[in-house]
PDB file of C-alpha atoms in Angstrom:
ATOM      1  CA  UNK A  14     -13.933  11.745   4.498  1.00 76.00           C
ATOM      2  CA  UNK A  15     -10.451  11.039   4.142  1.00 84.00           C
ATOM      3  CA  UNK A  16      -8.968  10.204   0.402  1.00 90.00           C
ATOM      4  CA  UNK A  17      -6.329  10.610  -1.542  1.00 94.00           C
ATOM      5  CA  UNK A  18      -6.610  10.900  -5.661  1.00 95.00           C
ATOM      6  CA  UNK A  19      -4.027  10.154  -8.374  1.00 95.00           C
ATOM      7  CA  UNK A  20      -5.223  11.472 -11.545  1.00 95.00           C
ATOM      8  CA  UNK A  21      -3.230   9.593 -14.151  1.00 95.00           C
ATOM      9  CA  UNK A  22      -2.790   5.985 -13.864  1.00 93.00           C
ATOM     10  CA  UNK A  23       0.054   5.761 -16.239  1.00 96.00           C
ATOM     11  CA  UNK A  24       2.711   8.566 -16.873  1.00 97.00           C
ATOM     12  CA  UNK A  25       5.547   8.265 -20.064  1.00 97.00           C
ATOM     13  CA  UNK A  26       8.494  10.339 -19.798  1.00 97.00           C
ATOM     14  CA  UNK A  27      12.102   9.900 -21.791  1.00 97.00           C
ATOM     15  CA  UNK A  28      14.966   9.732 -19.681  1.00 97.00           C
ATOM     16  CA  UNK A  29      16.097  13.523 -18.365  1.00 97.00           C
ATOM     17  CA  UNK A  30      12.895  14.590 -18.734  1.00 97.00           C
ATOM     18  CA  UNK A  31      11.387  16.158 -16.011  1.00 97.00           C
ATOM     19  CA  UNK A  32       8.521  14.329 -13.876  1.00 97.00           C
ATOM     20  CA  UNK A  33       5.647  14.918 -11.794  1.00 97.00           C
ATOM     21  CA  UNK A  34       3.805  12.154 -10.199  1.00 97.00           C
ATOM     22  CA  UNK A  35       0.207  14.458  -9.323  1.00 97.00           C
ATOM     23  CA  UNK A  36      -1.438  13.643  -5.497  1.00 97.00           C
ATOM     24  CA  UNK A  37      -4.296  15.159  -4.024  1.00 96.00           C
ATOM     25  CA  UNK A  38      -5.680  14.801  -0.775  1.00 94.00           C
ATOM     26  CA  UNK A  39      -8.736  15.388   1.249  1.00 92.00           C
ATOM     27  CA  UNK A  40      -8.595  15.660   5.031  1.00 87.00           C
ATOM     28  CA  UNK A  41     -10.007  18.253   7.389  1.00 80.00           C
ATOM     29  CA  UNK A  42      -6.949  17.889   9.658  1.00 78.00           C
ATOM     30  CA  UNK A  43      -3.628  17.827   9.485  1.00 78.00           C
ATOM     31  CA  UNK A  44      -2.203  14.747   7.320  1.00 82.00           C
ATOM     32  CA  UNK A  45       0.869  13.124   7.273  1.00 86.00           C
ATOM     33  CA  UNK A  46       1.922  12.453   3.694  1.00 90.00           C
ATOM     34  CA  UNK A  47       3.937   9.610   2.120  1.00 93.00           C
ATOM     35  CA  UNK A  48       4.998   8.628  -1.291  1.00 95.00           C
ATOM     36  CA  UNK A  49       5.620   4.393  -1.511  1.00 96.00           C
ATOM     37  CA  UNK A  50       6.958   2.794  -4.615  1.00 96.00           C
ATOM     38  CA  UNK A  51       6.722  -0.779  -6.036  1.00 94.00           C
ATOM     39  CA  UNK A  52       9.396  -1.693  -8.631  1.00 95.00           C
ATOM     40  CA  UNK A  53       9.528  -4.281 -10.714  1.00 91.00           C
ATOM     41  CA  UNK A  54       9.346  -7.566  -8.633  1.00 86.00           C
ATOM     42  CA  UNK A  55      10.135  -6.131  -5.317  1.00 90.00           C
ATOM     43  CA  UNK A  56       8.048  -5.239  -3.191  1.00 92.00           C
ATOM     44  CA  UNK A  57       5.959  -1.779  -1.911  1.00 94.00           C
ATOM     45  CA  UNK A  58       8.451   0.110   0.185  1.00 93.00           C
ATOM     46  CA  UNK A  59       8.477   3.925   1.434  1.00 92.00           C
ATOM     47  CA  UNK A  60      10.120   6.539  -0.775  1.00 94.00           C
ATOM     48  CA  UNK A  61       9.952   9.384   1.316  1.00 91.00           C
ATOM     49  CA  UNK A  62       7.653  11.149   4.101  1.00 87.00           C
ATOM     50  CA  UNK A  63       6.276  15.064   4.219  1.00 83.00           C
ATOM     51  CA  UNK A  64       7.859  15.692   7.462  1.00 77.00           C
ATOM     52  CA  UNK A  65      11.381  14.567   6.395  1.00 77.00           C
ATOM     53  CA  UNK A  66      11.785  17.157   3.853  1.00 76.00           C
ATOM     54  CA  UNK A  67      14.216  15.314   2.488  1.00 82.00           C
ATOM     55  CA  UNK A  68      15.085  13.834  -1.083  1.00 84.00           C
ATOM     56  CA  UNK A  69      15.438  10.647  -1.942  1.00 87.00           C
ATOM     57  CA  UNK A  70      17.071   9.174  -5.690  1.00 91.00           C
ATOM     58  CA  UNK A  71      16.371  12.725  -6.964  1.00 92.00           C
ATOM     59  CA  UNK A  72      12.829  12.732  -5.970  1.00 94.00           C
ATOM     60  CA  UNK A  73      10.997  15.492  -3.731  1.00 93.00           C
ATOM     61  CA  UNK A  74       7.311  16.044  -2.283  1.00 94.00           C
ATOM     62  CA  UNK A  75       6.242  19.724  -1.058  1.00 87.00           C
ATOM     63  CA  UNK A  76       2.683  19.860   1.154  1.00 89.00           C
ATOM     64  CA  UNK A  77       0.405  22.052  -0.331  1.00 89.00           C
ATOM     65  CA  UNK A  78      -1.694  22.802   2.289  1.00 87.00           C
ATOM     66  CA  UNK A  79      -3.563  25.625   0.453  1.00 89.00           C
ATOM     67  CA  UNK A  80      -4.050  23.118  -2.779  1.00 90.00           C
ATOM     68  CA  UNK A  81      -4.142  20.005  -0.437  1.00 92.00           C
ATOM     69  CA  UNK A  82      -1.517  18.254  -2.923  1.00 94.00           C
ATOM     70  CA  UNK A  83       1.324  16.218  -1.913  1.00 95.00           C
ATOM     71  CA  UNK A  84       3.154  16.017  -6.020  1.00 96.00           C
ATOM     72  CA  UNK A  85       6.072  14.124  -6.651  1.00 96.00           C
ATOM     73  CA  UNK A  86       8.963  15.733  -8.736  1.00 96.00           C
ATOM     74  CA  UNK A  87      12.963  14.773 -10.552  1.00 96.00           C
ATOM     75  CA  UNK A  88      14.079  17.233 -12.661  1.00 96.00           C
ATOM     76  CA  UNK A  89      15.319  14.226 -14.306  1.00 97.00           C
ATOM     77  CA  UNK A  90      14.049  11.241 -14.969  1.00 97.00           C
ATOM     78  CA  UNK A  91      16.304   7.977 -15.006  1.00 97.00           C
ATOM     79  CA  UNK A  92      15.278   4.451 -16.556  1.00 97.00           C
ATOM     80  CA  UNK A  93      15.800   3.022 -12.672  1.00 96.00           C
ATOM     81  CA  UNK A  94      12.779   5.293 -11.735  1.00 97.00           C
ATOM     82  CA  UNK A  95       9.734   2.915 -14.061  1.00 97.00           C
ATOM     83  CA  UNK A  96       7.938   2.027 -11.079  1.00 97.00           C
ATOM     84  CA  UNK A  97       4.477   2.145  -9.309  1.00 95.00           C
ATOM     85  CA  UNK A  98       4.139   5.191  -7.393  1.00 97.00           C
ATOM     86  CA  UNK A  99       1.698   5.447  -4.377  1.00 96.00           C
ATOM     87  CA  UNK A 100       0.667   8.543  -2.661  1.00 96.00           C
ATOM     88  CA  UNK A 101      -0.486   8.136   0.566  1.00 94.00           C
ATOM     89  CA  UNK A 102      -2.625   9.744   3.775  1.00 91.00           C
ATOM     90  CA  UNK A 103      -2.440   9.246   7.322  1.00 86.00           C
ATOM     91  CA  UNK A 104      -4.343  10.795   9.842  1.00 73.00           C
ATOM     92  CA  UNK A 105      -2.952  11.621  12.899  1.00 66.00           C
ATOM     93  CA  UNK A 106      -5.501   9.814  15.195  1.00 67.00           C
ATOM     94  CA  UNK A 107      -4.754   6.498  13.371  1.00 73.00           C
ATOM     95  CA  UNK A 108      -2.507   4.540  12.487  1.00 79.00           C
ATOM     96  CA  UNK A 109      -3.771   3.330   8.884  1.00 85.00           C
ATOM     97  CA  UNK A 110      -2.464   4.410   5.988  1.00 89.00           C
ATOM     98  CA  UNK A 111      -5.615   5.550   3.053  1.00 90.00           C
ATOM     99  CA  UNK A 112      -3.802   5.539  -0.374  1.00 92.00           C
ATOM    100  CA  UNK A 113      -4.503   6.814  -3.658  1.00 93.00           C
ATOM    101  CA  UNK A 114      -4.931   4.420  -6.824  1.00 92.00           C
ATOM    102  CA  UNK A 115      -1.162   4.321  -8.031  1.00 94.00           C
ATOM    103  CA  UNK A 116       0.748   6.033 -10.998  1.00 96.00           C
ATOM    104  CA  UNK A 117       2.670   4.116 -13.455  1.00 96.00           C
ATOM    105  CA  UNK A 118       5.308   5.506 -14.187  1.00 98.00           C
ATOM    106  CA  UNK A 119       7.340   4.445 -17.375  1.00 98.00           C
ATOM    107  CA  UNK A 120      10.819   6.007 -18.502  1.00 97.00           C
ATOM    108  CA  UNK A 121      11.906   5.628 -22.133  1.00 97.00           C
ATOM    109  CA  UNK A 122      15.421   5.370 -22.997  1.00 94.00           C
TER     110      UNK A 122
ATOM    111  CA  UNK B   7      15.255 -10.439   9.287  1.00 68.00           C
ATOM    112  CA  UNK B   8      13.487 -11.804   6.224  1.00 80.00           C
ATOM    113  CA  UNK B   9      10.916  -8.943   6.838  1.00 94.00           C
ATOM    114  CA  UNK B  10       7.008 -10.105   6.153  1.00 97.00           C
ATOM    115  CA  UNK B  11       6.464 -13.143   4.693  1.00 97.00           C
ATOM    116  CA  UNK B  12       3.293 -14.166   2.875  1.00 97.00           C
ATOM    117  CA  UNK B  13       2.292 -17.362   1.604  1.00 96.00           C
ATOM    118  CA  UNK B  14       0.828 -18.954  -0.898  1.00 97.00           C
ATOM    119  CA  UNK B  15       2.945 -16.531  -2.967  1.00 96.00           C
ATOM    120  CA  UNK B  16       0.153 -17.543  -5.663  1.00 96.00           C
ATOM    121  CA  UNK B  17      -3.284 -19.290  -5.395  1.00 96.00           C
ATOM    122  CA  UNK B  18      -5.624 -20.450  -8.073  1.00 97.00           C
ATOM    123  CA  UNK B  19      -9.250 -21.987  -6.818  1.00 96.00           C
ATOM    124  CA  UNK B  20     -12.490 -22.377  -7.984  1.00 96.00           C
ATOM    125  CA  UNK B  21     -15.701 -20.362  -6.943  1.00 96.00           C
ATOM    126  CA  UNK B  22     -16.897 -21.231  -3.727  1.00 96.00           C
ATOM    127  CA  UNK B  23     -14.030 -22.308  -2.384  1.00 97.00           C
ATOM    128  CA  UNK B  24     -12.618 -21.401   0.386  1.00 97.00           C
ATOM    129  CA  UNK B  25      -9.101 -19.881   0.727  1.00 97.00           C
ATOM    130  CA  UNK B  26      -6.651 -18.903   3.515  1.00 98.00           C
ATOM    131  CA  UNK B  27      -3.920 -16.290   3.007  1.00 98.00           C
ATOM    132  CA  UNK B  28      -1.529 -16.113   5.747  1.00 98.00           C
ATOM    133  CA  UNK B  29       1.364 -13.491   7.023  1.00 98.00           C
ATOM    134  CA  UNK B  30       4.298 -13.468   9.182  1.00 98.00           C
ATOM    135  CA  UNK B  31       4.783  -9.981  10.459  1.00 97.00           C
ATOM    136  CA  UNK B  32       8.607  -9.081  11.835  1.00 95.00           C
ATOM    137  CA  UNK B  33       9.689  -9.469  14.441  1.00 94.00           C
ATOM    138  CA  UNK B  34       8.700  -6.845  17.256  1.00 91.00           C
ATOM    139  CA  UNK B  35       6.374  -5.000  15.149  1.00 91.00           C
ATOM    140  CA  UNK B  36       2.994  -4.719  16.521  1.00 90.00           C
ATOM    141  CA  UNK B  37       0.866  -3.736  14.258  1.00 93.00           C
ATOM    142  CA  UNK B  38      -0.605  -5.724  11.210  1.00 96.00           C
ATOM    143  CA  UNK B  39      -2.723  -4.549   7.969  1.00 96.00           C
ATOM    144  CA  UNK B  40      -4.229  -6.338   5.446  1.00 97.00           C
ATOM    145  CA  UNK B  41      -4.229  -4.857   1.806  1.00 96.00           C
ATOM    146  CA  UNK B  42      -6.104  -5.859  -1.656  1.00 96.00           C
ATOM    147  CA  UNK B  43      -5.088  -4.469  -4.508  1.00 93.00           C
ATOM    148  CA  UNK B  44      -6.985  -3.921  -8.168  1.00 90.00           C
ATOM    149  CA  UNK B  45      -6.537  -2.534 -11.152  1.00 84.00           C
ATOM    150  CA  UNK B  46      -9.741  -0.613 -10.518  1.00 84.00           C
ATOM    151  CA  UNK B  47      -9.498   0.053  -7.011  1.00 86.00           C
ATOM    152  CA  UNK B  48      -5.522   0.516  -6.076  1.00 87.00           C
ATOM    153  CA  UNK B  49      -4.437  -0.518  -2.629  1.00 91.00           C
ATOM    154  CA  UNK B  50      -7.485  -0.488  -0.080  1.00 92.00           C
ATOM    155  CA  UNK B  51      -7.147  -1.365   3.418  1.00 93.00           C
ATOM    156  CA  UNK B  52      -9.093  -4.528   4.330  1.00 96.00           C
ATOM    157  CA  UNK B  53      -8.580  -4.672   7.984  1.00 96.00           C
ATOM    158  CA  UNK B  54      -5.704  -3.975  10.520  1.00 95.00           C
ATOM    159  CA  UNK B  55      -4.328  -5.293  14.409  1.00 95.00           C
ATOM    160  CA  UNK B  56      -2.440  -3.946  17.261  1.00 93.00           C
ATOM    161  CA  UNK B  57      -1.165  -6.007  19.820  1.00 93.00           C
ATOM    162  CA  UNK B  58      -3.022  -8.637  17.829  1.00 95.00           C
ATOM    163  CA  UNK B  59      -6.457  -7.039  18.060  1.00 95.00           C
ATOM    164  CA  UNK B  60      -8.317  -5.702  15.662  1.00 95.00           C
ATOM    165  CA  UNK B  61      -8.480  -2.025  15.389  1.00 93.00           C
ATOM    166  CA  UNK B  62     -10.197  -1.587  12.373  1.00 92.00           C
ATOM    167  CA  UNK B  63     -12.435  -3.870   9.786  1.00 93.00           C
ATOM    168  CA  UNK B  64     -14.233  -1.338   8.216  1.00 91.00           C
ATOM    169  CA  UNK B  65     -12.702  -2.313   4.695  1.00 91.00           C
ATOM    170  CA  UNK B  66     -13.624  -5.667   4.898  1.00 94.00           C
ATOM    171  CA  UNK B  67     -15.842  -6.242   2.018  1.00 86.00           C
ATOM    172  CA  UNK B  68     -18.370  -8.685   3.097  1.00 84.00           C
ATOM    173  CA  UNK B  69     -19.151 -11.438   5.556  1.00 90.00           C
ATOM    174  CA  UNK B  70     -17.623 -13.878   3.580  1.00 95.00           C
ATOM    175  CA  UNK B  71     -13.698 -12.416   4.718  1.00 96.00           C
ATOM    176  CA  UNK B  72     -12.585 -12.966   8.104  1.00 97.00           C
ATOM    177  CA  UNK B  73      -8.954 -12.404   9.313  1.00 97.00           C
ATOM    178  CA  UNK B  74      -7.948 -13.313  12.902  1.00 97.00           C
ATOM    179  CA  UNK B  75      -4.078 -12.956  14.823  1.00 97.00           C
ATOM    180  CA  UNK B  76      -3.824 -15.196  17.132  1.00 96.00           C
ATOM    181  CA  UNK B  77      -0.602 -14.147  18.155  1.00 94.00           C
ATOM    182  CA  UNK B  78       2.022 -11.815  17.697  1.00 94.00           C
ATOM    183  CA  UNK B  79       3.620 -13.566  14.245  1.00 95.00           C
ATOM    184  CA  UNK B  80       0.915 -15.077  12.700  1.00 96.00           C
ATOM    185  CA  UNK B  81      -2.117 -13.962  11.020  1.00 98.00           C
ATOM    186  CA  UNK B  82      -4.464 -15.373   8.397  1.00 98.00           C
ATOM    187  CA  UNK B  83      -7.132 -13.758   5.920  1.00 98.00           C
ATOM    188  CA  UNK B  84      -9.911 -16.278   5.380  1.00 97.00           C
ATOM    189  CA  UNK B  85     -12.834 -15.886   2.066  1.00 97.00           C
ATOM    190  CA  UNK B  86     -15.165 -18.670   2.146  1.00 96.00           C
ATOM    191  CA  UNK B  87     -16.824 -18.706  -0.279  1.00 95.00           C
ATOM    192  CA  UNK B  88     -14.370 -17.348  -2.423  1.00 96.00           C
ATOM    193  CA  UNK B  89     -16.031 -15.379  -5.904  1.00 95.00           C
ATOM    194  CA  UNK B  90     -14.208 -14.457  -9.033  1.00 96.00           C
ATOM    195  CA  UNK B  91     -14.054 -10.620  -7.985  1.00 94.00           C
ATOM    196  CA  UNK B  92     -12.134 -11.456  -5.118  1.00 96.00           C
ATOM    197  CA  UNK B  93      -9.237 -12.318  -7.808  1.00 96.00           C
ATOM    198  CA  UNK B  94      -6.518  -9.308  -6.637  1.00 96.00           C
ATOM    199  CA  UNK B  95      -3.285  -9.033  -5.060  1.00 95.00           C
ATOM    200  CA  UNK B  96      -3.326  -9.357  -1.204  1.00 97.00           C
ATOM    201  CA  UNK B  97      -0.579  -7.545   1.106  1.00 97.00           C
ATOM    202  CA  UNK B  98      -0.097  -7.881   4.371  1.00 97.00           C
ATOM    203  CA  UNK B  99       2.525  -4.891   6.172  1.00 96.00           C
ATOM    204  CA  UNK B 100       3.398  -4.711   9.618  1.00 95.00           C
ATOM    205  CA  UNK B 101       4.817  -1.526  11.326  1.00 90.00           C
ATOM    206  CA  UNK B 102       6.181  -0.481  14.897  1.00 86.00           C
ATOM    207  CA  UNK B 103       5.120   2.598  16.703  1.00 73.00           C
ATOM    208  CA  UNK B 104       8.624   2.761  18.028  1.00 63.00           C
ATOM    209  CA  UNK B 105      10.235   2.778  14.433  1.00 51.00           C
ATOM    210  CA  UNK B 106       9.802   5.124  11.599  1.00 51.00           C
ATOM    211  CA  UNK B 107       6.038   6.355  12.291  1.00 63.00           C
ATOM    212  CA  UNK B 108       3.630   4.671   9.889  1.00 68.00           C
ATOM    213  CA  UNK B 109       6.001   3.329   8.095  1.00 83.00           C
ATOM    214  CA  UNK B 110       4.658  -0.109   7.113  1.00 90.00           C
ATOM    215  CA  UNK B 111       6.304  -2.782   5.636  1.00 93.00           C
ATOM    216  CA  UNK B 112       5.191  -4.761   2.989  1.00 96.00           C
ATOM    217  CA  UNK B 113       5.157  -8.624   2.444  1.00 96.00           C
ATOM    218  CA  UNK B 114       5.514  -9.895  -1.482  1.00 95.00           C
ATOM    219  CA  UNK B 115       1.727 -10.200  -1.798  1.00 96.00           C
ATOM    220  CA  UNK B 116      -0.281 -13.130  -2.743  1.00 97.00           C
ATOM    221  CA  UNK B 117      -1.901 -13.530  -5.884  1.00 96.00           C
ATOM    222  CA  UNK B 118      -5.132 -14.839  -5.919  1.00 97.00           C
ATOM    223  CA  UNK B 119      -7.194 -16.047  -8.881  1.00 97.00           C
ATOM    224  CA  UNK B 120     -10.570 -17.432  -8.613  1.00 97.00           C
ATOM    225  CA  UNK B 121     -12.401 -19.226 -11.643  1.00 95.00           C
TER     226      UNK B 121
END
């Protein structure tokens, strides 16, 4: 069965410090991988795809296909970046997105 | 493009009631998905359309949803009788197989309460 899991629901960091949103996915086959955000009265939006490679405000995602994870990392962690984080599967047979339960993620001044 | 629109933006009924949600996809996008979101339970797909037909309804949670399309910008999300745990967040998203793949975009969400 397809899912995705997001262990924490809420993660606290001060501003600079380091983050790592944690995703983990189960899939026989080979997923395609997405991290969406929701901030603060706007709404869910993609933050950046597997297959991209690419970084977006400071944030990246590496597959793991040995440790099927999908984490999201900053080095350094801005107030902007308090948000709702959502990893996300998709199969490549469907077009349906399965996503994980969400992160909260809070930055401290 | 105002991208998706949902409306009521918020709805407060009682139990048994029965309540519509509706969506506006954009323009040109053909495919539609309906979302709840909990506390509990995250974002789970309820049910989703190409070309206005349904694909797949597997997360529909019981006989008492129903969502149709009846064409290509216009879809509704029907629970009658309504029942206090159907109090959530709904989303509808619509996405375009010629666009970004799978990228979905997201309407504002309705709020639903039910006493």
């Amino acid at each position: 069965a397809q899912r995705v899991t997001q262990p924490e629901k809420l993660l606290s960091v001060f501003k600079g410090a380091p983050v790592e949103l944690k995703c983990n996915y189960s899939y026989s086959g080979s997923p395609e991988l997405f991290w969406y955000v929701q901030y603060s009265r706007q709404r869910l939006q993609l933050l950046l795809r597997h297959i991209s490679r690419e970084s977006i405000k400071g944030f990246t995602a590496d597959l793991n296909k040995g440790e099927t994870s999908f984490h999201l990392k900053k080095p350094f962690a801005q107030e902007e970046d308090s948000a709702m984080y959502y990893c996300a599967l998709s199969a490549l047979s469907t077009d349906k997105l399965i996503f994980g339960t969400g992160t909260r993620l809070q930055v401290f001044p | 493009d105002a991208g998706v629109i949902q409306s009521p933006r918020h709805e407060v009924t009682e139990m048994g009631q029965e309540v519509t949600l509706r969506c506006k996809p954009i323009s040109g996008h053909d495919y539609l998905f309906w979302y709840r979101q909990t506390m509990m339970r995250g974002l789970e797909l309820l049910i989703y359309f190409n070309n206005n037909v349904p694909i797949d309804d597997s997360g529909m949670p019981e006989d008492r949803f129903s969502a149709k399309m009846p064409n290509a910008s216009f879809s509704t999300l029907k629970i009658q009788p309504s029942e206090p745990r159907d109090s959530a967040v709904y989303f509808c998203a619509s996405s375009s197989r010629t666009g970004h793949y799978n990228e979905q975009f997201f309407g504002p969400g309705t709020r639903l309460t039910v006493l």
